[in-house]
Coordinates of C-alpha atoms in Angstrom, one line a residue:
V121 CA 14.9 14.6 -53.2
G122 CA 16.6 12.1 -55.6
S123 CA 19.1 14.7 -56.8
S124 CA 19.8 15.8 -53.3
L125 CA 20.5 12.3 -52.2
A126 CA 22.7 11.6 -55.2
S127 CA 24.8 14.7 -54.6
K128 CA 25.4 13.4 -51.1
G129 CA 26.6 10.0 -52.3
G130 CA 23.3 8.1 -52.6
P131 CA 20.7 7.2 -50.1
R132 CA 21.9 6.4 -46.6
R133 CA 21.2 3.1 -45.0
P134 CA 19.0 3.0 -41.9
S135 CA 22.0 2.3 -39.6
Q136 CA 23.5 5.6 -40.9
M137 CA 20.5 7.7 -40.1
S138 CA 20.5 9.9 -37.0
G139 CA 18.7 8.4 -34.0
L140 CA 16.9 11.8 -33.5
G141 CA 14.6 11.7 -36.5
C142 CA 14.5 8.3 -38.2
T143 CA 11.9 6.4 -36.1
S144 CA 8.6 6.9 -34.4
A145 CA 8.0 5.3 -31.0
P146 CA 4.5 5.5 -29.5
L147 CA 4.5 6.5 -25.8
A148 CA 1.8 4.0 -24.9
S149 CA -0.3 1.3 -26.6
G150 CA -3.1 2.7 -28.8
L151 CA -1.8 6.3 -28.8
G152 CA -2.0 7.0 -32.5
A153 CA -2.0 10.7 -31.9
A154 CA 1.4 10.5 -30.1
S155 CA 2.9 8.4 -32.9
L156 CA 1.6 10.7 -35.6
T157 CA 3.0 13.8 -33.9
A158 CA 6.3 12.0 -33.4
C159 CA 6.4 11.1 -37.1
V160 CA 5.7 14.8 -38.1
A161 CA 8.5 15.9 -35.8
G162 CA 10.8 13.3 -37.2
H163 CA 10.1 14.4 -40.8
A164 CA 10.7 18.0 -39.8
S165 CA 13.9 17.1 -38.1
R166 CA 15.2 15.3 -41.3
R167 CA 14.2 18.2 -43.5
R168 CA 16.1 20.6 -41.2
R169 CA 19.2 18.5 -41.2
R170 CA 19.2 18.2 -45.0
G171 CA 18.9 22.0 -45.2
G172 CA 15.8 21.8 -47.4
V173 CA 13.3 24.6 -48.1
G174 CA 11.1 25.3 -45.1
S175 CA 13.5 24.0 -42.4
M176 CA 13.6 27.4 -40.7
A177 CA 9.8 27.6 -40.7
H178 CA 9.7 24.3 -38.7
K179 CA 12.5 25.4 -36.3
S180 CA 10.2 27.6 -34.2
N181 CA 7.5 25.0 -33.5
I182 CA 9.4 21.8 -33.1
S183 CA 9.3 22.1 -29.3
E184 CA 5.5 22.6 -29.4
Q185 CA 5.1 19.5 -31.5
L186 CA 7.2 17.4 -29.2
E187 CA 5.4 18.7 -26.2
A188 CA 2.1 17.9 -27.8
S189 CA 3.2 14.3 -28.4
A190 CA 4.1 13.9 -24.8
A191 CA 0.7 15.3 -23.7
A192 CA -1.1 13.0 -26.1
S193 CA -0.4 10.0 -24.0
Q194 CA -2.0 11.6 -21.0
L195 CA -5.0 12.8 -23.0
A196 CA -5.6 9.4 -24.5
M197 CA -6.0 7.9 -21.0
V198 CA -8.0 10.7 -19.5
D199 CA -11.2 8.6 -19.2
E200 CA -9.5 5.6 -17.7
K201 CA -10.0 5.4 -14.0
I202 CA -8.1 3.3 -11.5
G203 CA -10.0 1.7 -8.7
V204 CA -8.5 1.7 -5.2
L205 CA -10.0 -0.8 -2.7
L206 CA -9.2 -0.4 1.0
M207 CA -9.8 -3.8 2.6
N208 CA -10.4 -4.7 6.2
I209 CA -11.9 -7.4 8.4
G210 CA -15.2 -5.7 9.3
T211 CA -17.5 -4.8 12.2
P212 CA -20.9 -5.8 13.5
A213 CA -23.9 -3.9 12.1
S214 CA -24.9 -2.9 15.6
T215 CA -24.1 -3.7 19.3
E216 CA -27.1 -6.1 19.5
T217 CA -26.1 -9.6 20.4
H218 CA -27.6 -11.2 17.3
D219 CA -25.7 -8.8 15.0
V220 CA -22.5 -9.5 16.9
R221 CA -23.1 -13.2 16.6
D222 CA -23.7 -13.0 12.8
Y223 CA -20.4 -11.1 12.4
L224 CA -18.4 -13.5 14.6
A225 CA -19.9 -16.6 12.8
R226 CA -18.6 -15.3 9.5
F227 CA -15.3 -14.2 11.1
L228 CA -14.5 -17.3 13.1
G229 CA -15.9 -19.6 10.4
D230 CA -13.2 -18.6 8.0
D231 CA -10.7 -21.4 7.7
R232 CA -7.8 -18.9 7.5
V233 CA -8.8 -17.6 10.9
I234 CA -9.5 -20.9 12.7
D235 CA -7.8 -23.7 10.8
I236 CA -8.7 -26.6 12.9
E237 CA -8.9 -30.2 11.5
P238 CA -11.0 -32.3 11.3
K239 CA -13.9 -30.1 10.3
W240 CA -16.3 -31.6 12.8
L241 CA -14.0 -30.5 15.6
K242 CA -13.9 -27.0 14.3
F243 CA -17.7 -27.0 14.1
V244 CA -18.0 -28.1 17.8
I245 CA -15.5 -25.4 18.9
L246 CA -17.3 -22.8 16.8
Q247 CA -20.6 -23.6 18.4
I248 CA -19.1 -23.2 21.9
L249 CA -17.5 -19.9 21.0
L250 CA -20.7 -18.6 19.4
G251 CA -22.7 -19.6 22.5
V252 CA -20.7 -17.5 25.0
R253 CA -18.6 -14.9 23.1
P254 CA -21.3 -12.7 21.4
Q255 CA -22.7 -11.4 24.7
K256 CA -19.3 -10.4 26.0
S257 CA -18.2 -8.9 22.7
A258 CA -21.5 -6.9 22.4
E259 CA -20.8 -5.3 25.8
A260 CA -17.3 -4.4 24.6
Y261 CA -18.7 -2.8 21.4
K262 CA -21.1 -0.8 23.4
A263 CA -18.3 0.8 25.3
I264 CA -16.7 2.2 22.1
W265 CA -19.7 2.7 19.9
D266 CA -20.2 6.3 18.7
E267 CA -23.8 7.5 19.2
S268 CA -24.0 9.3 15.8
R269 CA -21.5 7.4 13.6
G270 CA -21.5 3.9 15.0
S271 CA -18.5 1.6 14.7
P272 CA -15.1 3.4 14.9
L273 CA -13.6 1.0 12.4
Q274 CA -16.4 1.9 10.0
F275 CA -16.3 5.7 10.2
H276 CA -12.5 5.9 10.5
T277 CA -12.4 3.9 7.2
E278 CA -15.0 6.1 5.6
D279 CA -13.0 9.2 6.6
L280 CA -9.8 7.6 5.1
V281 CA -11.6 6.9 1.8
T282 CA -12.6 10.6 1.6
D283 CA -9.2 12.0 2.4
L284 CA -7.3 9.5 0.2
Q285 CA -9.7 10.3 -2.7
Q286 CA -8.9 14.0 -2.3
K287 CA -5.2 13.3 -2.2
L288 CA -5.1 11.0 -5.2
G289 CA -7.4 13.1 -7.5
D290 CA -10.0 12.2 -10.1
Q291 CA -7.8 9.7 -11.9
F292 CA -8.5 7.3 -9.0
V293 CA -11.8 6.0 -7.5
V294 CA -11.3 5.0 -3.8
R295 CA -13.7 2.7 -2.1
H296 CA -13.6 0.3 0.9
C297 CA -14.9 -3.2 1.7
F298 CA -15.0 -5.5 4.6
Q299 CA -14.4 -9.3 4.6
Y300 CA -17.2 -10.2 7.1
S301 CA -19.6 -7.3 7.0
A302 CA -21.1 -4.8 4.6
P303 CA -19.9 -3.4 2.3
F304 CA -18.7 -6.9 1.3
T305 CA -15.7 -7.4 -1.0
T306 CA -17.8 -9.2 -3.7
N307 CA -20.2 -6.3 -4.0
I308 CA -17.6 -3.6 -4.3
I309 CA -15.5 -5.4 -6.9
R310 CA -18.7 -5.8 -9.0
E311 CA -19.5 -2.1 -8.6
F312 CA -16.1 -1.3 -10.0
T313 CA -16.8 -3.4 -13.1
K314 CA -20.3 -1.9 -13.5
D315 CA -18.7 1.5 -13.5
G316 CA -16.3 0.5 -16.2
I317 CA -13.2 0.3 -13.9
D318 CA -11.1 -2.6 -14.9
N319 CA -7.8 -1.9 -13.1
V320 CA -8.2 -2.1 -9.3
I321 CA -5.5 -1.7 -6.7
L322 CA -6.2 -3.8 -3.6
V323 CA -5.0 -2.4 -0.4
P324 CA -5.2 -4.7 2.6
M325 CA -5.1 -2.4 5.6
F326 CA -2.7 -4.5 7.6
P327 CA 1.0 -3.5 8.0
Q328 CA 2.2 -7.1 8.6
Y329 CA 1.3 -10.2 6.6
A330 CA -1.0 -12.9 8.1
S331 CA -3.0 -15.5 6.4
S332 CA -6.0 -14.6 8.5
T333 CA -5.9 -10.9 7.4
V334 CA -4.0 -10.1 4.2
G335 CA -4.4 -13.7 3.0
T336 CA -8.1 -14.0 3.4
C337 CA -8.8 -10.6 1.9
L338 CA -6.8 -11.3 -1.2
Q339 CA -8.2 -14.7 -1.6
E340 CA -11.8 -13.4 -1.6
A341 CA -10.9 -10.7 -4.2
Y342 CA -9.1 -13.2 -6.5
E343 CA -12.0 -15.7 -6.3
V344 CA -14.6 -13.0 -7.1
G345 CA -12.6 -11.7 -10.0
A346 CA -12.0 -15.2 -11.4
K347 CA -15.7 -15.9 -11.6
M348 CA -16.5 -12.7 -13.5
Y349 CA -16.9 -12.9 -17.3
C350 CA -14.6 -9.9 -17.7
T351 CA -12.0 -10.5 -15.1
P352 CA -10.6 -7.3 -13.6
C353 CA -6.9 -6.6 -13.4
F354 CA -5.7 -6.5 -9.8
S355 CA -2.5 -5.1 -8.4
V356 CA -1.8 -5.2 -4.7
V357 CA -0.2 -2.9 -2.1
P358 CA 1.9 -5.5 -0.2
P359 CA 2.4 -5.5 3.6
F360 CA 3.9 -2.1 4.4
Y361 CA 5.4 -2.6 7.9
N362 CA 8.9 -1.7 6.7
T363 CA 8.0 1.2 4.3
P364 CA 9.1 4.8 5.1
Q365 CA 5.5 5.9 4.5
F366 CA 4.1 3.7 7.3
L367 CA 7.0 4.1 9.7
H368 CA 7.1 7.9 9.5
A369 CA 3.3 8.2 10.1
Q370 CA 3.4 5.7 13.0
T371 CA 6.5 7.3 14.5
E372 CA 4.9 10.7 14.4
E373 CA 1.9 9.5 16.3
I374 CA 3.9 7.7 19.0
A375 CA 6.3 10.6 19.4
K376 CA 3.4 12.9 20.4
V377 CA 2.9 10.6 23.5
V378 CA 6.4 9.4 24.5
G379 CA 8.3 12.6 23.7
P380 CA 12.0 12.9 22.5
H381 CA 13.8 9.7 23.2
G382 CA 10.8 8.5 25.3
C383 CA 11.4 11.1 28.0
N384 CA 7.7 11.5 28.8
V385 CA 7.2 7.9 29.9
D386 CA 9.0 5.1 31.9
H387 CA 8.6 2.5 29.2
T388 CA 7.0 2.0 25.7
L389 CA 5.2 -1.3 24.9
F390 CA 4.5 -2.2 21.3
S391 CA 1.4 -4.5 21.3
F392 CA 0.6 -6.5 18.2
H393 CA -2.5 -8.7 17.5
G394 CA -1.7 -12.3 18.5
L395 CA -1.6 -15.3 16.2
P396 CA -1.2 -19.0 16.7
V397 CA 2.4 -20.2 16.4
E398 CA 1.4 -22.8 13.9
Q399 CA 0.0 -20.2 11.5
C400 CA 3.3 -18.3 11.7
S401 CA 5.3 -21.5 11.0
K402 CA 3.2 -22.2 7.9
T403 CA 4.6 -19.1 6.3
H404 CA 8.2 -20.3 6.7
S405 CA 10.3 -21.9 3.9
G406 CA 13.2 -24.2 3.9
G407 CA 11.8 -26.4 6.7
T408 CA 12.2 -23.8 9.4
K409 CA 9.5 -22.9 12.0
C410 CA 8.6 -19.9 14.0
G411 CA 10.6 -19.5 17.1
P412 CA 12.9 -17.1 19.1
D413 CA 15.0 -16.5 16.0
C414 CA 12.1 -14.7 14.3
A415 CA 12.3 -12.1 17.0
E416 CA 15.9 -11.3 16.1
R417 CA 15.9 -10.7 12.4
I418 CA 14.1 -11.2 9.1
T419 CA 15.7 -13.8 6.8
R420 CA 14.9 -15.4 3.5
T421 CA 13.1 -18.3 5.2
N422 CA 11.0 -16.2 7.6
K423 CA 10.3 -13.1 5.5
N424 CA 6.5 -13.8 5.5
C425 CA 6.4 -14.7 9.2
Y426 CA 4.0 -12.4 11.1
H427 CA 6.0 -12.8 14.3
G428 CA 9.2 -11.8 12.6
Q429 CA 7.6 -8.8 10.8
C430 CA 6.1 -7.5 14.1
H431 CA 9.5 -7.5 15.8
E432 CA 11.1 -5.9 12.8
T433 CA 8.4 -3.2 13.0
A434 CA 9.1 -2.6 16.6
R435 CA 12.8 -2.3 16.1
R436 CA 12.4 0.2 13.3
L437 CA 9.9 2.3 15.3
A438 CA 12.2 2.2 18.4
A439 CA 15.1 3.4 16.3
G440 CA 13.1 6.2 14.8
L441 CA 11.9 7.3 18.3
G442 CA 15.4 7.2 19.7
L443 CA 14.6 4.6 22.3
K444 CA 17.4 2.6 23.8
E445 CA 17.4 -1.0 24.7
G446 CA 15.4 -1.5 27.9
Q447 CA 13.1 1.4 27.1
W448 CA 10.8 -0.6 25.0
S449 CA 9.4 -4.2 24.6
V450 CA 7.0 -6.2 22.5
A451 CA 3.9 -8.2 23.4
F452 CA 0.9 -9.8 21.6
Q453 CA -2.8 -9.3 22.4
S454 CA -6.2 -10.8 21.6
R455 CA -5.4 -14.5 21.8
L456 CA -8.4 -16.7 21.3
T457 CA -8.2 -20.3 22.6
L458 CA -10.1 -22.8 24.7
R459 CA -8.3 -23.7 27.9
N460 CA -4.9 -22.9 26.3
T461 CA -5.2 -25.7 23.8
V462 CA -3.6 -23.7 21.1
K463 CA -0.1 -22.1 21.6
W464 CA 0.0 -18.4 20.6
I465 CA 3.0 -16.2 20.0
G466 CA 4.0 -14.3 23.2
P467 CA 4.6 -12.7 25.5
Y468 CA 0.9 -11.8 26.1
T469 CA 0.0 -8.1 26.4
D470 CA -2.3 -8.5 29.5
E471 CA 0.5 -10.3 31.3
A472 CA 3.1 -7.8 30.2
L473 CA 1.0 -4.9 31.5
A474 CA 1.0 -6.5 35.0
E475 CA 4.6 -7.4 34.9
L476 CA 5.7 -3.9 33.9
A477 CA 3.6 -2.3 36.6
K478 CA 5.1 -4.6 39.3
S479 CA 8.6 -3.9 38.1
G480 CA 8.1 -0.2 38.9
V481 CA 6.9 1.3 35.6
R482 CA 4.4 4.0 36.5
R483 CA 3.9 5.9 33.2
L484 CA 3.5 3.5 30.3
A485 CA 3.0 4.3 26.6
L486 CA 1.1 1.6 24.7
A487 CA 1.2 1.6 20.9
A488 CA -0.5 -0.9 18.5
P489 CA 1.4 -0.9 15.2
S490 CA -0.4 -3.9 13.8
F491 CA -3.6 -1.8 13.5
A492 CA -3.8 1.0 10.9
I493 CA -7.3 2.0 12.1
D494 CA -8.7 2.2 15.6
C495 CA -11.1 -0.6 16.4
L496 CA -12.3 -2.9 19.2
E497 CA -8.9 -4.2 19.9
T498 CA -7.3 -0.8 20.5
L499 CA -10.2 1.2 21.9
E500 CA -11.6 -1.3 24.3
E501 CA -9.1 -4.1 24.8
L502 CA -6.1 -1.7 25.3
S503 CA -7.6 1.7 26.3
I504 CA -10.3 0.4 28.7
T505 CA -9.5 -3.2 29.8
G506 CA -5.7 -2.7 29.4
E507 CA -5.8 0.4 31.6
E508 CA -7.7 -1.5 34.3
Q509 CA -5.1 -4.3 34.3
F510 CA -2.2 -1.9 34.4
K511 CA -3.6 0.1 37.3
E512 CA -4.6 -3.0 39.3
A513 CA -1.0 -4.2 39.1
G514 CA 0.3 -0.9 40.5
G515 CA 0.7 1.3 37.5
E516 CA -0.4 4.9 37.5
E517 CA -1.0 6.1 33.9
L518 CA -1.4 4.1 30.7
M519 CA -1.2 6.3 27.6
V520 CA -2.5 4.4 24.5
V521 CA -1.3 5.9 21.2
P522 CA -4.1 6.4 18.7
C523 CA -3.7 4.5 15.4
I524 CA -2.6 6.4 12.3
N525 CA -6.2 6.5 11.1
T526 CA -6.5 9.6 8.9
S527 CA -3.4 11.5 10.0
E528 CA -2.0 13.8 7.3
Q529 CA 1.3 11.9 7.2
W530 CA -0.5 8.6 6.7
V531 CA -2.8 9.8 4.0
T532 CA 0.1 11.2 2.1
G533 CA 2.1 8.0 2.6
L534 CA -0.7 5.7 1.6
S535 CA -1.3 7.7 -1.6
Q536 CA 2.4 7.1 -2.4
L537 CA 2.1 3.4 -1.8
V538 CA -1.0 3.3 -4.0
K539 CA 0.6 5.1 -6.9
L540 CA 3.6 2.7 -6.8
Q541 CA 1.1 0.0 -7.8
A542 CA -0.6 2.0 -10.5
P543 CA -0.7 0.2 -13.9
A544 CA 2.2 0.7 -16.3
W545 CA 0.2 2.9 -18.7
Q546 CA -0.5 5.3 -15.8
A547 CA 3.2 5.6 -15.1
T548 CA 3.8 6.3 -18.7
A549 CA 1.2 9.0 -18.8
D550 CA 2.6 10.6 -15.6
A551 CA 6.1 10.5 -17.0
A552 CA 4.9 12.2 -20.2
A553 CA 3.1 14.9 -18.2
A554 CA 6.1 15.5 -16.1
A555 CA 8.4 15.8 -19.1
A556 CA 6.0 18.3 -20.6
A557 CA 6.0 20.3 -17.5
D558 CA 9.7 20.0 -16.7
P559 CA 12.3 20.4 -19.5
S560 CA 15.0 18.7 -17.4
A561 CA 12.9 15.6 -16.6
P562 CA 14.2 12.4 -18.2
G563 CA 11.8 10.3 -20.3
H564 CA 11.4 8.4 -23.5
C565 CA 11.9 10.6 -26.5
P566 CA 8.8 10.5 -28.7
V567 CA 10.9 10.7 -31.9
S568 CA 13.7 8.2 -31.2
G569 CA 12.2 6.1 -28.5
R570 CA 15.4 6.4 -26.5
F571 CA 15.5 7.4 -22.8
G572 CA 17.1 10.6 -21.8
I573 CA 16.5 14.3 -21.2
W574 CA 14.9 14.6 -24.6
R575 CA 13.1 18.0 -24.4
Q576 CA 16.2 19.7 -23.2
G577 CA 18.3 18.0 -25.8
H578 CA 15.9 18.8 -28.7
E579 CA 15.5 22.4 -27.6
H580 CA 19.2 22.9 -27.5
K581 CA 19.6 21.3 -31.0
H582 CA 16.8 23.3 -32.5
N583 CA 18.5 26.5 -31.5
E584 CA 22.0 25.7 -32.7
P585 CA 23.5 27.0 -36.0
M586 CA 23.1 24.9 -39.2
E587 CA 26.0 22.6 -39.9
S588 CA 27.0 20.2 -42.6
T589 CA 25.1 17.0 -42.6
A590 CA 28.0 14.7 -41.7
T591 CA 29.2 17.0 -38.9
S592 CA 25.7 17.5 -37.5
K593 CA 24.9 13.8 -37.5
Q594 CA 28.1 12.9 -35.6
A595 CA 27.7 15.8 -33.1
K596 CA 24.0 15.0 -32.4
T597 CA 24.7 11.3 -31.9
I598 CA 27.4 12.1 -29.3
E599 CA 25.2 14.7 -27.6
F600 CA 22.2 12.4 -27.2
E601 CA 24.3 9.5 -25.9
A602 CA 25.6 11.9 -23.3
L603 CA 22.1 12.8 -22.3
A604 CA 20.8 9.3 -22.3
V605 CA 20.3 7.6 -19.0
P606 CA 19.9 3.8 -18.5
W607 CA 16.4 2.8 -17.4

């Protein structure tokens, strides 16, 4: 080796060495096998460039060595599972009044749901509500309860877990939890840890952000994790109201009812769950408050405003459905207040149903894009009570659009949203696997550590005629720079 280097003018400095064989860059932390393979490939590459004995013997298997190094990153992580936790509010254990009261006590007792000060006033209001509301709610649950499967929210969620698990594959473990009923968030997070799953993707099943939905679910998960000796690593699927995955799935379901450009109905009403105006204002920044401007556009100061996100959802859905101005409108349902003491965002759905019927709308489509899964609010409040209100005011047919539930489009879209939040090492493993399967796929070269179409580049170089060292080095540097793509 010494005589060979001397004949070429002495040893080359590191800066002079070709970027295609001088370094070893591991594909992911702890992947010794990948680094070792890269080193072997690097040595073989240097021997070939120097024209030493055995260079031709290595020429035929360089591609296999590089492919093995890419696959090593995936194999090293094969036992690592990623938890996926679908989060929702919950449902009573049965339609019995005492079960409904227990559920409502936990639900309405949450300070993010009813944030009344001072505390004694909230306690008084809560006792009043729990004295009269459970009986009425129990009757409503009985109207939608399935004889064999029970609560629609429960079994639709279970079905979604099954379908999403199948779509994501064995690398993920999909489970669900409820905030105010079993299975509780605390128990499921501890189950993940017990099963050795440290990375968990939290998926609040609410398209738009609200402190009383997304906020309370995430708070519970964070607090549970913070108290554990080995704190899990959480990543979160953020509110997805403006994502193509959600909008495409929702548009597909609505289009089945309204037809092209809404030709099957006289009008389309988008009904969202209601919220106190004050809770919407608390999400604003820059001293602004929730008002009519939120219905016009999303800005930097109201980007987390539930009211604004709902209107943005409706605008995008209307555009996707080909609805013109005047063919659709927005309303808010499920307001909860004593003698109108708390101002809620409006207009109210029950009032809008009556007004539309009186204005001459006979066939009305009613969609609920703030609910990803059918529940009491969609199946009873809209489909049963809402239909009665619409017909009493003179309407003829109210067609309630089912939620996206477990539609094929939504299961596919949700799997994509989940994968976007997968830990970085999973993305690295996926990229390596893709590069191994597709020679034209860009990725990090296991030899140089640079980003580019490395397999295609190496295969091309390994099949080219032998050249002089200086010419080869210059040509290879130019070629790889041409292949390299900025990250």
